[in-house]
Amino acid sequence: MLGQAKDYLRQYFGYNTFRTGQEDIIRLVLEGKHTAGIMPTGGGKSICYQIPALVLPGITLVISPLISLMKDQVDALLQVGIPAAYINSSLSSAEIHQILMEAREGEYKLLYIAPERLESFAFLEELKQLPVPLVAIDEAHCISQWGHDFRPSYLRIEQMIQQLPDQPTILALTATATPEVRRDICESLHIPSENTIITGFERENLAFKVLKGEDRSAFIEQYVKKNAAESGIIYAATRKDVDHLYEQLRKKGLNVGRYHAGMSDRERADQQERFLQDDISVIVATNAFGMGINKSNVRYVIHYQLPKNMESYYQEAGRAGRDGLDSECVVLFSAQDVQIQRFLIEQQHLHVNRQHQELIRLRQMVDYVHTESCLQSFILQYFGEIDTKPCGRCSNCTDERQSVEVTKEAQMVLSCMIRMGERFGKTLIAQVLTGSNNKKVREMRFDELSTYGILSDQTSKDVSEFIDFLTSEDYIGVTQGPYPVLYVTNKGKEVLRGNTAVWRKERMQVKQVVRDDELFNHLREVRKQVAAKENVPPFMIFSDQTLHDMCLKLPITDEEFLSIKGVGVQKQERYGRFFIQAITRFCEQHPERERKVTEVSSVNKVKKETEASHLITYEMYQQGHTIADISRERGLSNQTVEGHLLRCASEGMDVNWNELIPKQYEPLIEQAIQAVGAEKLKPIKEQLPEEISYFMIKAYMVKKTVQ
Ligand code: ADP
Ligand code: ZN
């Protein structure tokens, strides 16, 4: 059965190999064992139940808590040719009724349902009538009261499963791995704990970076400009910060959107939609944004301030690079962030223990930005992994910047602050140090201080940045409140006493996350047009990774196109020609670009590469192969091959109608069409005996038009 699973991976999803964990999970599930799968975001959890759903008879139920994701998942499945549907509160009861009826008739391989549905007795009764071999539980940590988003209705899942007549296999999936949560999941769903498959939490395509003491808004502006064509998310702590950054970037002509709880539902939905459609490249948002978004081509996630804890950080940062391509996750840090986060925690009036917990978690987050060892390893160790190795990608692993000693300048700044009475903000301090002639400086008679103008060889912007740096390193503290005042910390006092030296690294260079490639940009356009026609987000047509593979291999035949990572049979048939056309033209214009297609998929051996797929089917059909033979030989589904034949017939080619529709059925089909009309197949099918298939009805209709 695993062989079949692999064939399906290729045929539907266009991937040649399973990722770590997927194969083990699928094997257990196909052996009928209850299983728990724990994989990081982007690890490829969906395929772990989608492929068994194809292999097993009947319909797989998927419990999923996020309404928006459900629709995306179903759309994505339909795109690759897997019949699926969902049931949640966005549908009317008539629609739900209809879907359940179709499900009973075997029209779907997967049915997604929201957990709240399980509270309805009537709904449970309906489920009992479905042949369910497998129940997959997505975001399974919602079952645990230890988890960060406990959902009471998840507790009903077990009860529901008990009532299903076929004793389905259970597969629980989550990206949250703490031992308590894991135990809860296994206990409440009766999963033997040895059937837990945990893959490492490392995200091999993410480069974590921490920047301290930089001018954050200048950094962001430069970064977004450098990566203008890429999708990115910038998280800021408050609505005010979001609005402010958004305006700043918008005024620079950057393609930016925003998202926070202060906007209307409609505005938010609109911004989110435009981000998904690649109409907006970068979205500035509070942490309200991102739940239920599985856009795979997010190339960077920047945190404008320190995140509140490691769990939230890894979840938010993890939205980058789901497609497996190199992506960056940057935290911009200044020491005053710690006070803001502490303040936010204190304001929540939590129970003492809980508050204490939160403060510890904040401390750990601060340790993250200060660690000098590998950032990815730090994260993994936080989540309990032991044997971690330096990732070689993060800003600590790759830091080759030189440090220079700046103790003297630091002393100048700190002593100036003391002389000014530690009652002012960054700007005024910088003005005094650089010898500004500003009115306030004169009024306060700061021009008489011995430190006035001692850094006059620098601009006040440079000095401000230096103050930020000293703040981030905790030599300077910042008070809370609307007018933050800087003061010299104990650590700073040690510098003044000459007991501590201060070292500073050179500034971090802003780089492009991905290289520019003319063809990639062009294919991205093609993808956008196709997506608009199909009314789905571009990443659902093909991921960035798939486009990159096209740029690398430059496929110009159908067969070569099928060998591209992420191209399955249905997508090749539907969209292949648009991309092949663009690539062919590009190759003509750029003969220097070498084509690298080597790998040719074995499942889809075709005789003549240049021929359209339906014509190849037709040729085999004429040689006397049955539909079943052709599907097997070509690795296509029966429906696809049947579709090919009907297309050939409607293009005027000869087919043996008597073989496609047994003669005696024709009058029955005709009667049914007379009775209910020919707009929809379903009502026609309902008029007819079981053995008359949808295909026969379709064939009959084609026959009528060509004869
Ligand atoms: P998760 O639910 O774990 O966050 P998804 O199921 O959304 O992850 O998968 C993330 C991405 O990885 C998707 O774009 C998916 O197509 C891709 N993917 C999944 N399995 C494979 C595989 N075996 N080979 C290549 N890409 C894969
Ligand atoms: Zn590292």
XYZ file of C-alpha atoms and ligand atoms in Angstrom:
735
model
C 0.000 0.000 0.000
C 2.942 2.264 0.606
C 3.875 1.854 -3.051
C 0.474 3.150 -3.973
C 0.917 6.031 -1.548
C 4.117 6.979 -3.352
C 2.425 6.812 -6.732
C -0.257 9.155 -5.451
C 2.357 11.532 -4.069
C 3.754 11.816 -7.568
C 0.489 11.734 -9.470
C -1.491 14.237 -7.416
C 1.093 16.378 -5.677
C 4.021 16.103 -8.053
C 6.596 15.185 -5.387
C 8.982 12.279 -5.751
C 9.843 11.581 -2.145
C 8.188 11.843 1.226
C 9.600 14.251 3.754
C 10.941 13.123 7.102
C 8.121 11.702 9.177
C 5.528 11.552 6.426
C 6.336 8.025 5.366
C 6.365 6.657 8.930
C 3.049 8.292 9.717
C 1.421 7.098 6.521
C 2.690 3.552 7.053
C 1.210 3.370 10.547
C -2.093 4.820 9.392
C -2.347 2.381 6.497
C -1.670 -0.448 8.947
C -4.739 0.768 10.810
C -2.850 2.022 13.864
C -3.895 5.091 15.794
C -1.074 7.577 15.334
C 0.097 10.985 16.537
C 2.256 13.074 14.203
C 4.206 16.043 15.486
C 5.867 18.169 12.846
C 6.759 21.826 12.620
C 4.670 24.270 10.640
C 5.348 23.732 6.965
C 6.583 20.215 7.674
C 3.900 18.723 5.450
C 1.252 17.420 7.806
C -1.657 17.569 5.369
C -0.240 14.962 3.049
C -0.073 12.531 5.991
C -3.846 12.142 5.896
C -4.606 13.221 2.340
C -2.671 10.339 0.821
C -4.142 7.654 3.114
C -7.553 9.134 2.269
C -6.856 8.301 -1.374
C -5.590 4.823 -0.631
C -8.343 3.819 1.793
C -11.906 3.131 0.650
C -14.610 5.490 1.888
C -14.316 9.034 3.132
C -11.741 10.461 5.528
C -12.977 12.955 8.103
C -10.677 15.841 8.943
C -11.374 17.864 12.080
C -9.928 21.326 11.687
C -10.509 24.360 13.915
C -9.895 27.128 11.396
C -12.699 27.923 9.008
C -10.560 29.896 6.592
C -7.976 27.140 6.346
C -10.649 24.574 5.612
C -11.728 26.319 2.473
C -8.114 26.729 1.363
C -7.359 23.085 1.966
C -10.399 21.998 -0.002
C -9.592 24.400 -2.838
C -6.038 23.095 -2.939
C -7.284 19.503 -3.083
C -9.696 20.288 -5.891
C -6.813 21.939 -7.740
C -4.859 18.692 -7.736
C -7.916 16.626 -8.637
C -8.924 15.147 -5.269
C -12.664 15.437 -4.530
C -13.173 17.062 -1.117
C -15.663 19.252 0.731
C -16.024 21.016 4.055
C -18.787 21.629 6.540
C -18.698 24.565 8.925
C -20.776 27.484 10.114
C -20.178 29.427 6.897
C -22.613 27.083 5.099
C -26.404 27.051 5.225
C -28.159 23.968 6.491
C -29.375 23.231 2.971
C -25.803 23.296 1.734
C -24.692 21.050 4.560
C -27.479 18.643 3.801
C -26.458 18.540 0.171
C -22.802 17.864 0.982
C -23.688 15.069 3.376
C -25.858 13.507 0.735
C -23.070 13.683 -1.820
C -20.683 12.281 0.768
C -22.976 9.298 1.253
C -22.923 8.727 -2.473
C -19.163 8.507 -2.402
C -18.444 11.744 -4.184
C -15.705 12.861 -1.811
C -12.505 11.344 -0.541
C -12.150 13.900 2.256
C -14.608 15.837 4.355
C -13.368 18.661 6.590
C -15.494 19.526 9.582
C -15.273 22.115 12.332
C -15.216 20.586 15.826
C -18.293 22.570 16.908
C -20.355 20.438 14.523
C -19.836 17.503 16.839
C -22.033 19.189 19.431
C -25.063 18.561 17.247
C -26.715 15.241 17.836
C -28.396 15.291 14.427
C -25.054 15.851 12.762
C -23.527 12.879 14.549
C -26.396 10.755 13.302
C -25.569 11.837 9.762
C -21.883 11.024 10.195
C -22.792 7.509 11.300
C -24.047 6.817 7.818
C -20.705 7.494 6.186
C -18.063 4.842 5.559
C -15.194 6.440 7.504
C -11.890 4.547 7.571
C -9.816 7.425 9.005
C -10.378 10.453 11.200
C -7.596 13.037 11.028
C -7.418 15.658 13.750
C -5.551 18.764 12.719
C -4.163 21.150 15.352
C -4.645 18.318 17.805
C -3.118 20.341 20.658
C -6.522 22.079 20.897
C -7.627 18.978 22.790
C -5.272 19.762 25.670
C -6.058 22.186 28.424
C -2.307 22.680 28.725
C -2.134 23.907 25.185
C -2.290 27.545 24.238
C -5.554 27.252 22.398
C -7.752 24.738 24.104
C -11.076 24.092 22.344
C -13.745 22.451 24.488
C -15.423 20.899 21.449
C -12.247 18.946 20.764
C -13.164 16.874 23.798
C -16.139 15.532 21.870
C -14.041 14.002 19.147
C -13.383 10.793 20.998
C -17.104 10.339 21.677
C -17.895 10.908 18.025
C -15.342 8.369 16.913
C -16.776 5.805 19.331
C -20.089 6.129 17.603
C -18.843 5.620 14.067
C -19.710 2.112 12.932
C -16.443 1.327 11.106
C -14.035 1.954 14.010
C -11.857 4.329 12.067
C -8.139 4.815 12.505
C -7.226 8.032 14.285
C -4.445 10.364 13.215
C -3.729 13.381 15.438
C -1.466 16.089 14.033
C 0.043 19.167 15.601
C 3.063 21.418 15.570
C 3.037 21.875 19.341
C 5.277 19.434 21.042
C 5.471 20.018 24.756
C 5.352 16.690 26.601
C 2.162 17.539 28.565
C 0.271 18.346 25.398
C 1.558 15.237 23.714
C 0.435 13.099 26.631
C -3.014 14.696 26.653
C -3.476 14.036 22.961
C -2.510 10.377 23.227
C -4.583 9.791 26.341
C -7.771 11.419 25.201
C -7.717 9.754 21.812
C -6.373 6.387 23.012
C -3.308 6.573 20.833
C -0.548 4.251 22.075
C 2.284 6.621 22.917
C 4.764 4.514 20.939
C 2.826 5.422 17.805
C 3.949 9.024 18.112
C 6.111 10.220 15.262
C 8.046 13.364 16.058
C 10.227 15.003 13.479
C 12.822 17.551 14.456
C 11.624 21.080 14.832
C 14.413 22.596 12.838
C 13.286 24.578 9.810
C 16.168 24.051 7.475
C 15.242 26.805 5.087
C 14.835 29.550 7.669
C 17.645 31.921 8.609
C 17.013 33.513 12.002
C 18.452 36.946 12.613
C 18.588 39.348 15.506
C 19.443 43.003 15.072
C 20.152 45.129 18.087
C 20.437 48.837 18.415
C 19.713 49.647 14.785
C 17.403 52.341 13.541
C 14.491 49.992 13.055
C 12.307 51.936 10.728
C 15.264 52.757 8.472
C 16.221 49.097 8.470
C 12.704 48.002 7.565
C 12.391 50.524 4.801
C 15.655 49.420 3.270
C 14.786 45.759 3.681
C 11.351 46.030 2.100
C 12.780 48.041 -0.783
C 15.494 45.484 -1.406
C 12.933 42.694 -1.396
C 10.119 44.604 -3.035
C 8.826 41.731 -5.138
C 8.746 39.230 -2.284
C 5.977 38.501 0.180
C 6.717 39.433 3.767
C 5.035 39.985 7.116
C 6.127 42.653 9.590
C 4.793 42.182 13.107
C 4.527 45.213 15.363
C 3.335 45.237 18.978
C 0.560 47.829 18.849
C -1.993 49.207 16.399
C -0.244 52.540 16.601
C 3.065 51.038 15.521
C 1.322 49.219 12.692
C -0.322 52.388 11.396
C 2.874 54.337 11.720
C 5.049 51.842 9.844
C 2.379 51.287 7.249
C 2.209 55.007 6.491
C 5.960 55.289 6.364
C 6.314 52.467 3.840
C 3.315 53.545 1.822
C 4.698 57.057 1.433
C 7.858 55.569 -0.019
C 5.738 54.003 -2.739
C 6.114 50.465 -1.395
C 3.417 47.907 -1.987
C 2.232 47.516 1.569
C -0.924 46.569 3.479
C -1.871 46.500 7.134
C -3.903 44.434 9.553
C -4.954 44.995 13.147
C -7.972 44.599 15.387
C -8.856 48.284 15.139
C -9.861 47.929 11.500
C -13.316 46.846 10.345
C -13.882 43.189 9.485
C -14.306 44.128 5.875
C -11.071 46.114 5.701
C -9.162 43.318 7.344
C -10.612 40.652 5.071
C -9.779 42.805 2.081
C -6.158 43.345 3.137
C -5.704 39.669 3.880
C -7.179 38.657 0.556
C -4.940 41.049 -1.340
C -1.918 39.735 0.482
C -2.857 36.153 -0.411
C -3.361 37.156 -4.034
C 0.127 38.725 -4.187
C -1.446 42.129 -4.853
C 0.167 43.403 -1.664
C 3.777 42.313 -1.113
C 4.258 43.129 2.523
C 1.744 43.351 5.321
C 2.364 45.222 8.567
C 0.296 43.610 11.311
C -0.250 42.944 14.970
C -0.222 39.335 16.101
C -3.934 39.198 15.229
C -2.744 38.378 11.729
C -1.688 34.986 10.519
C -3.881 32.399 12.185
C -5.405 30.404 9.432
C -3.118 31.654 6.720
C -1.119 29.109 4.866
C 0.337 31.263 2.116
C 3.414 29.275 1.249
C 5.583 31.915 -0.398
C 6.181 34.284 2.516
C 9.904 35.040 2.152
C 10.450 36.955 5.364
C 8.882 37.682 8.742
C 10.251 40.668 10.623
C 9.399 41.442 14.242
C 9.589 45.157 14.718
C 9.818 44.627 18.472
C 10.697 41.828 20.803
C 8.002 39.096 20.642
C 6.382 38.189 23.949
C 7.672 34.641 24.194
C 9.377 31.894 22.251
C 6.174 29.940 21.494
C 4.524 32.910 19.808
C 7.760 33.822 18.106
C 8.370 30.426 16.549
C 4.772 30.239 15.424
C 4.796 33.708 13.853
C 8.268 33.424 12.348
C 7.355 29.949 11.112
C 4.932 31.503 8.632
C 7.962 32.212 6.473
C 9.097 29.675 3.916
C 6.423 27.022 4.118
C 7.309 26.081 0.567
C 10.787 25.060 1.698
C 12.646 27.909 -0.014
C 15.190 30.036 1.802
C 13.508 32.673 3.928
C 14.444 34.998 6.765
C 13.043 35.674 10.235
C 14.362 38.858 11.775
C 13.866 40.264 15.265
C 14.675 43.944 15.712
C 15.530 44.479 19.317
C 15.947 47.365 21.674
C 16.136 47.051 25.443
C 13.086 49.229 25.967
C 11.008 46.478 24.320
C 11.493 44.422 27.433
C 9.844 47.065 29.541
C 6.961 47.389 27.125
C 6.356 43.640 27.135
C 6.664 43.536 30.910
C 4.180 46.365 31.165
C 1.753 44.520 28.868
C 2.016 41.404 31.009
C 1.479 43.352 34.228
C -1.557 45.050 32.768
C -3.311 41.745 32.146
C -3.926 41.233 35.880
C -3.085 37.577 35.703
C -2.948 35.256 38.668
C 0.425 35.676 40.435
C 1.729 32.291 39.332
C 0.676 32.836 35.785
C 2.219 36.286 35.735
C 5.417 34.851 37.080
C 5.362 32.249 34.307
C 4.845 34.908 31.664
C 7.727 36.962 33.009
C 10.012 33.938 32.887
C 9.001 33.306 29.306
C 9.752 36.913 28.487
C 13.180 36.542 30.098
C 13.859 33.537 27.874
C 12.903 35.575 24.846
C 15.378 38.240 25.937
C 18.034 35.552 26.321
C 17.370 34.620 22.716
C 18.242 38.067 21.409
C 21.383 38.186 23.527
C 22.736 34.716 22.901
C 25.949 34.544 20.937
C 25.496 30.932 19.897
C 23.311 29.548 17.108
C 19.802 31.022 17.155
C 18.106 28.002 15.605
C 19.774 25.756 18.188
C 18.631 28.076 20.951
C 15.036 27.706 19.768
C 15.259 23.937 19.425
C 16.732 23.609 22.901
C 13.943 25.754 24.236
C 11.488 23.230 22.803
C 13.365 20.360 24.397
C 15.635 19.053 21.667
C 18.999 18.009 22.962
C 21.577 17.197 20.310
C 21.397 20.361 18.263
C 24.076 21.492 15.853
C 24.819 25.048 14.729
C 22.602 25.774 11.736
C 25.135 27.717 9.691
C 22.436 30.110 8.518
C 21.476 32.341 11.420
C 22.961 35.737 12.145
C 25.191 34.303 14.855
C 26.471 31.406 12.753
C 27.240 33.694 9.819
C 28.433 36.778 11.640
C 31.777 37.849 10.251
C 31.514 41.460 11.279
C 34.427 42.954 13.149
C 33.966 44.307 16.660
C 35.464 47.655 17.545
C 35.989 49.043 20.999
C 33.758 52.036 21.734
C 34.257 52.384 25.501
C 35.356 55.988 25.234
C 32.355 57.136 23.201
C 30.108 55.214 25.558
C 31.576 57.050 28.525
C 30.996 60.352 26.766
C 27.348 59.571 26.192
C 26.729 58.236 29.679
C 28.455 61.087 31.454
C 26.559 63.589 29.314
C 23.320 61.957 30.404
C 24.297 62.238 34.051
C 25.217 65.870 33.603
C 21.829 66.499 31.972
C 20.170 65.006 35.056
C 18.910 61.790 33.385
C 15.611 63.479 32.662
C 15.515 63.516 28.846
C 14.995 61.417 25.760
C 17.340 60.268 23.044
C 16.961 63.225 20.697
C 17.960 65.938 23.129
C 20.899 63.921 24.441
C 22.164 63.415 20.885
C 21.749 67.136 20.186
C 23.820 68.114 23.203
C 26.546 65.606 22.339
C 26.794 66.823 18.762
C 26.772 70.486 19.828
C 23.431 71.483 18.356
C 22.426 75.100 18.427
C 18.852 74.140 19.177
C 16.730 76.546 21.228
C 15.903 74.041 23.925
C 19.578 73.163 24.338
C 20.393 76.821 24.930
C 17.383 77.446 27.175
C 18.376 74.561 29.419
C 21.955 75.892 29.275
C 23.215 72.503 28.166
C 25.635 74.312 25.899
C 27.604 75.095 29.028
C 28.144 71.437 29.899
C 31.633 69.992 29.437
C 30.127 67.233 27.293
C 28.436 69.688 24.937
C 29.661 68.991 21.417
C 32.172 66.300 22.342
C 30.790 64.117 19.548
C 30.442 66.989 17.089
C 32.339 65.004 14.443
C 29.242 62.778 14.113
C 25.698 63.483 12.955
C 22.970 63.446 15.557
C 21.457 60.459 13.718
C 24.683 58.491 14.234
C 24.703 59.412 17.880
C 21.030 58.452 18.256
C 21.842 55.069 16.788
C 24.734 54.694 19.153
C 22.383 55.463 22.027
C 20.024 52.762 20.690
C 22.922 50.371 20.689
C 23.836 51.229 24.301
C 20.178 50.779 25.205
C 19.963 47.386 23.528
C 23.016 46.279 25.482
C 21.458 47.522 28.704
C 24.014 50.273 29.464
C 21.129 52.712 29.215
C 17.640 52.136 30.622
C 14.366 53.653 29.467
C 11.479 54.611 31.749
C 7.873 53.730 30.871
C 5.298 56.291 29.941
C 4.421 58.675 27.154
C 7.747 60.547 27.364
C 10.399 57.897 27.838
C 13.388 59.177 29.767
C 16.833 57.618 29.502
C 18.930 56.786 32.524
C 22.273 55.129 33.157
C 21.899 51.525 34.369
C 24.172 49.799 36.858
C 25.912 48.174 33.934
C 26.398 51.654 32.452
C 27.831 52.930 35.703
C 30.474 50.218 35.540
C 31.470 51.609 32.157
C 31.751 55.086 33.609
C 33.948 53.752 36.393
C 36.188 52.198 33.797
C 35.417 48.637 34.957
C 33.725 47.444 31.748
C 34.780 47.849 28.152
C 32.156 48.283 25.414
C 32.500 46.587 22.051
C 30.292 47.176 19.080
C 29.921 45.244 15.865
C 29.777 46.853 12.472
C 26.352 47.448 11.079
C 24.486 44.531 9.519
C 24.104 44.738 5.760
C 20.630 44.375 4.281
C 20.591 41.653 1.668
C 18.085 40.362 -0.782
C 16.473 37.169 0.454
C 16.340 35.701 -3.043
C 18.264 36.420 -6.179
C 16.534 38.258 -8.950
C 15.705 36.110 -11.921
C 13.981 37.443 -14.995
C 12.297 34.145 -15.776
C 11.117 33.657 -12.209
C 9.533 37.093 -12.224
C 7.874 36.313 -15.499
C 6.547 32.943 -14.361
C 5.235 34.662 -11.275
C 3.173 36.890 -13.576
C 1.892 33.906 -15.528
C 0.922 32.272 -12.238
C -0.924 35.369 -11.140
C -2.963 35.459 -14.345
C -3.827 31.783 -14.118
C -4.800 32.220 -10.464
C -7.058 35.139 -11.251
C -8.861 33.048 -13.844
C -9.235 30.149 -11.413
C -10.181 32.448 -8.572
C -7.662 31.007 -6.126
C -4.522 32.541 -4.599
C -1.394 32.236 -6.777
C 0.469 29.971 -4.339
C -2.302 27.448 -4.782
C -1.572 27.152 -8.493
C 2.149 26.469 -7.969
C 4.435 27.228 -5.039
C 7.501 29.459 -5.430
C 9.540 26.317 -5.090
C 7.835 24.831 -8.115
C 8.523 28.000 -10.122
C 12.168 27.858 -9.069
C 12.403 24.274 -10.189
C 11.016 25.379 -13.550
C 13.681 28.101 -13.773
C 16.340 25.527 -13.030
C 15.177 22.772 -15.342
C 13.500 24.856 -18.066
C 10.958 22.191 -19.090
C 9.521 22.638 -22.576
C 7.632 19.403 -23.100
C 4.696 17.982 -21.159
C 6.797 15.164 -19.876
C 9.579 17.418 -18.688
C 7.008 19.636 -17.083
C 5.618 16.697 -15.127
C 9.052 16.059 -13.672
C 9.009 19.442 -11.937
C 8.686 19.338 -8.166
C 5.090 20.100 -7.241
C 3.541 19.412 -10.643
C 0.980 16.623 -10.515
C -1.027 15.270 -13.388
C -4.070 17.499 -13.098
C -2.077 20.710 -12.800
C 0.120 19.723 -15.717
C -2.959 19.215 -17.818
C -4.656 22.376 -16.752
C -1.831 24.858 -16.563
C 1.223 23.267 -18.136
C 0.846 24.941 -21.482
C 0.889 28.493 -20.101
C 4.174 27.942 -18.321
C 5.731 25.869 -21.096
C 4.920 28.636 -23.539
C 6.624 31.248 -21.362
C 9.662 29.025 -20.802
C 9.987 28.183 -24.486
C 9.985 31.841 -25.373
C 12.526 32.569 -22.676
C 14.827 29.800 -23.918
C 14.695 31.185 -27.431
C 15.727 34.578 -26.164
C 18.384 33.219 -23.819
C 20.217 30.408 -25.589
C 22.987 30.712 -22.989
C 20.713 29.301 -20.246
C 21.414 25.635 -20.096
C 18.490 23.284 -19.709
C 18.860 20.831 -16.862
C 15.948 18.436 -17.126
C 17.321 15.067 -16.322
C 14.863 13.405 -14.066
C 11.901 12.028 -15.946
C 9.088 10.601 -13.939
C 8.577 6.912 -14.461
C 4.910 6.869 -13.543
C 4.045 9.070 -16.430
C 5.969 7.574 -19.310
C 4.587 8.986 -22.493
C 5.422 8.046 -26.014
C 5.589 11.330 -27.791
C 6.639 14.198 -25.631
C 5.344 16.832 -27.932
C 1.799 15.575 -28.063
C -1.035 16.861 -25.934
C -2.034 14.485 -23.194
C -5.515 13.665 -24.505
C -4.017 12.716 -27.855
C -1.658 10.250 -26.241
C -4.629 8.698 -24.471
C -6.446 8.567 -27.787
C -3.583 6.815 -29.510
C -3.507 4.136 -26.821
C -7.278 3.848 -26.994
C -7.115 3.219 -30.710
C -4.533 0.521 -30.143
C -7.226 -1.303 -28.192
C -6.308 -0.432 -24.583
C -9.184 -0.104 -22.141
C -9.694 2.999 -20.013
C -8.435 1.118 -16.955
C -5.284 0.038 -18.844
C -4.570 3.544 -19.996
C -4.986 5.020 -16.545
C -2.662 2.483 -15.027
C -0.061 2.805 -17.761
C -0.074 6.592 -17.694
C -0.511 7.051 -13.965
C -3.683 9.043 -14.502
C -7.028 8.651 -12.800
C -9.878 6.953 -14.639
C -11.767 10.215 -14.678
C -8.905 11.990 -16.401
C -8.647 9.352 -19.090
C -12.420 9.375 -19.586
C -12.217 13.151 -19.844
C -9.547 12.778 -22.522
C -11.742 10.516 -24.602
C -14.723 12.832 -24.367
C -12.512 15.736 -25.351
C -11.281 13.795 -28.391
C -14.850 12.912 -29.271
C -15.963 16.506 -29.041
C -12.981 17.496 -31.199
C -14.433 15.207 -33.878
C -12.343 12.071 -33.379
C -13.924 8.658 -33.587
C -14.782 6.775 -30.434
C -16.751 3.601 -29.947
C -19.876 4.993 -28.338
C -21.388 1.595 -27.678
C -18.467 0.754 -25.487
C -18.768 3.977 -23.530
C -22.544 3.933 -23.020
C -24.368 0.591 -23.121
C -27.085 1.050 -25.751
C -29.990 0.189 -23.443
C -29.169 3.110 -21.147
C -29.493 5.817 -23.747
C -33.287 6.163 -23.685
C -33.233 6.256 -19.857
C -30.658 9.029 -19.838
C -32.629 10.925 -22.459
C -35.801 10.639 -20.362
C -34.000 11.885 -17.271
C -32.652 14.884 -19.170
C -36.129 15.662 -20.430
C -37.405 15.520 -16.856
C -34.835 17.630 -15.017
C -32.930 19.544 -17.689
C -29.289 19.254 -18.757
C -27.681 22.038 -16.690
C -26.515 19.801 -13.872
C -25.433 16.195 -13.839
C -26.431 15.451 -10.319
C -30.214 15.658 -10.679
C -29.975 13.541 -13.814
C -27.962 10.922 -12.001
C -30.554 10.851 -9.246
C -33.259 9.908 -11.747
C -31.297 6.913 -12.954
C -30.384 3.443 -11.679
C -27.064 3.116 -9.747
C -25.185 1.412 -12.568
C -25.448 4.403 -14.895
C -22.360 6.415 -14.042
C -21.687 10.127 -14.277
C -19.328 9.381 -17.105
C -22.066 7.673 -19.138
C -24.292 10.700 -18.723
C -21.528 13.052 -19.798
C -20.664 10.798 -22.714
C -24.282 10.740 -23.817
C -24.377 14.517 -23.820
C -21.203 14.771 -25.884
C -22.536 12.148 -28.265
C -25.677 14.186 -28.832
C -23.676 17.278 -29.732
C -21.377 15.553 -32.219
C -23.873 13.347 -33.997
P 1.876 21.901 7.655
O 0.385 21.599 7.643
O 2.673 20.877 8.355
O 2.190 23.291 8.108
P 1.601 21.650 4.817
O 0.902 20.346 4.806
O 0.811 22.877 4.554
O 2.398 21.840 6.169
O 2.814 21.560 3.798
C 3.721 22.616 3.640
C 4.280 22.648 2.232
O 5.137 21.545 1.990
C 3.200 22.596 1.170
O 3.511 23.558 0.193
C 3.339 21.183 0.621
O 2.912 21.099 -0.718
C 4.808 20.912 0.768
N 5.109 19.475 0.868
C 4.455 18.579 1.638
N 4.986 17.339 1.472
C 6.000 17.462 0.589
C 6.946 16.538 0.000
N 6.940 15.238 0.300
N 7.843 17.028 -0.875
C 7.859 18.344 -1.178
N 7.004 19.252 -0.673
C 6.080 18.838 0.202
Zn 22.827 29.172 13.564
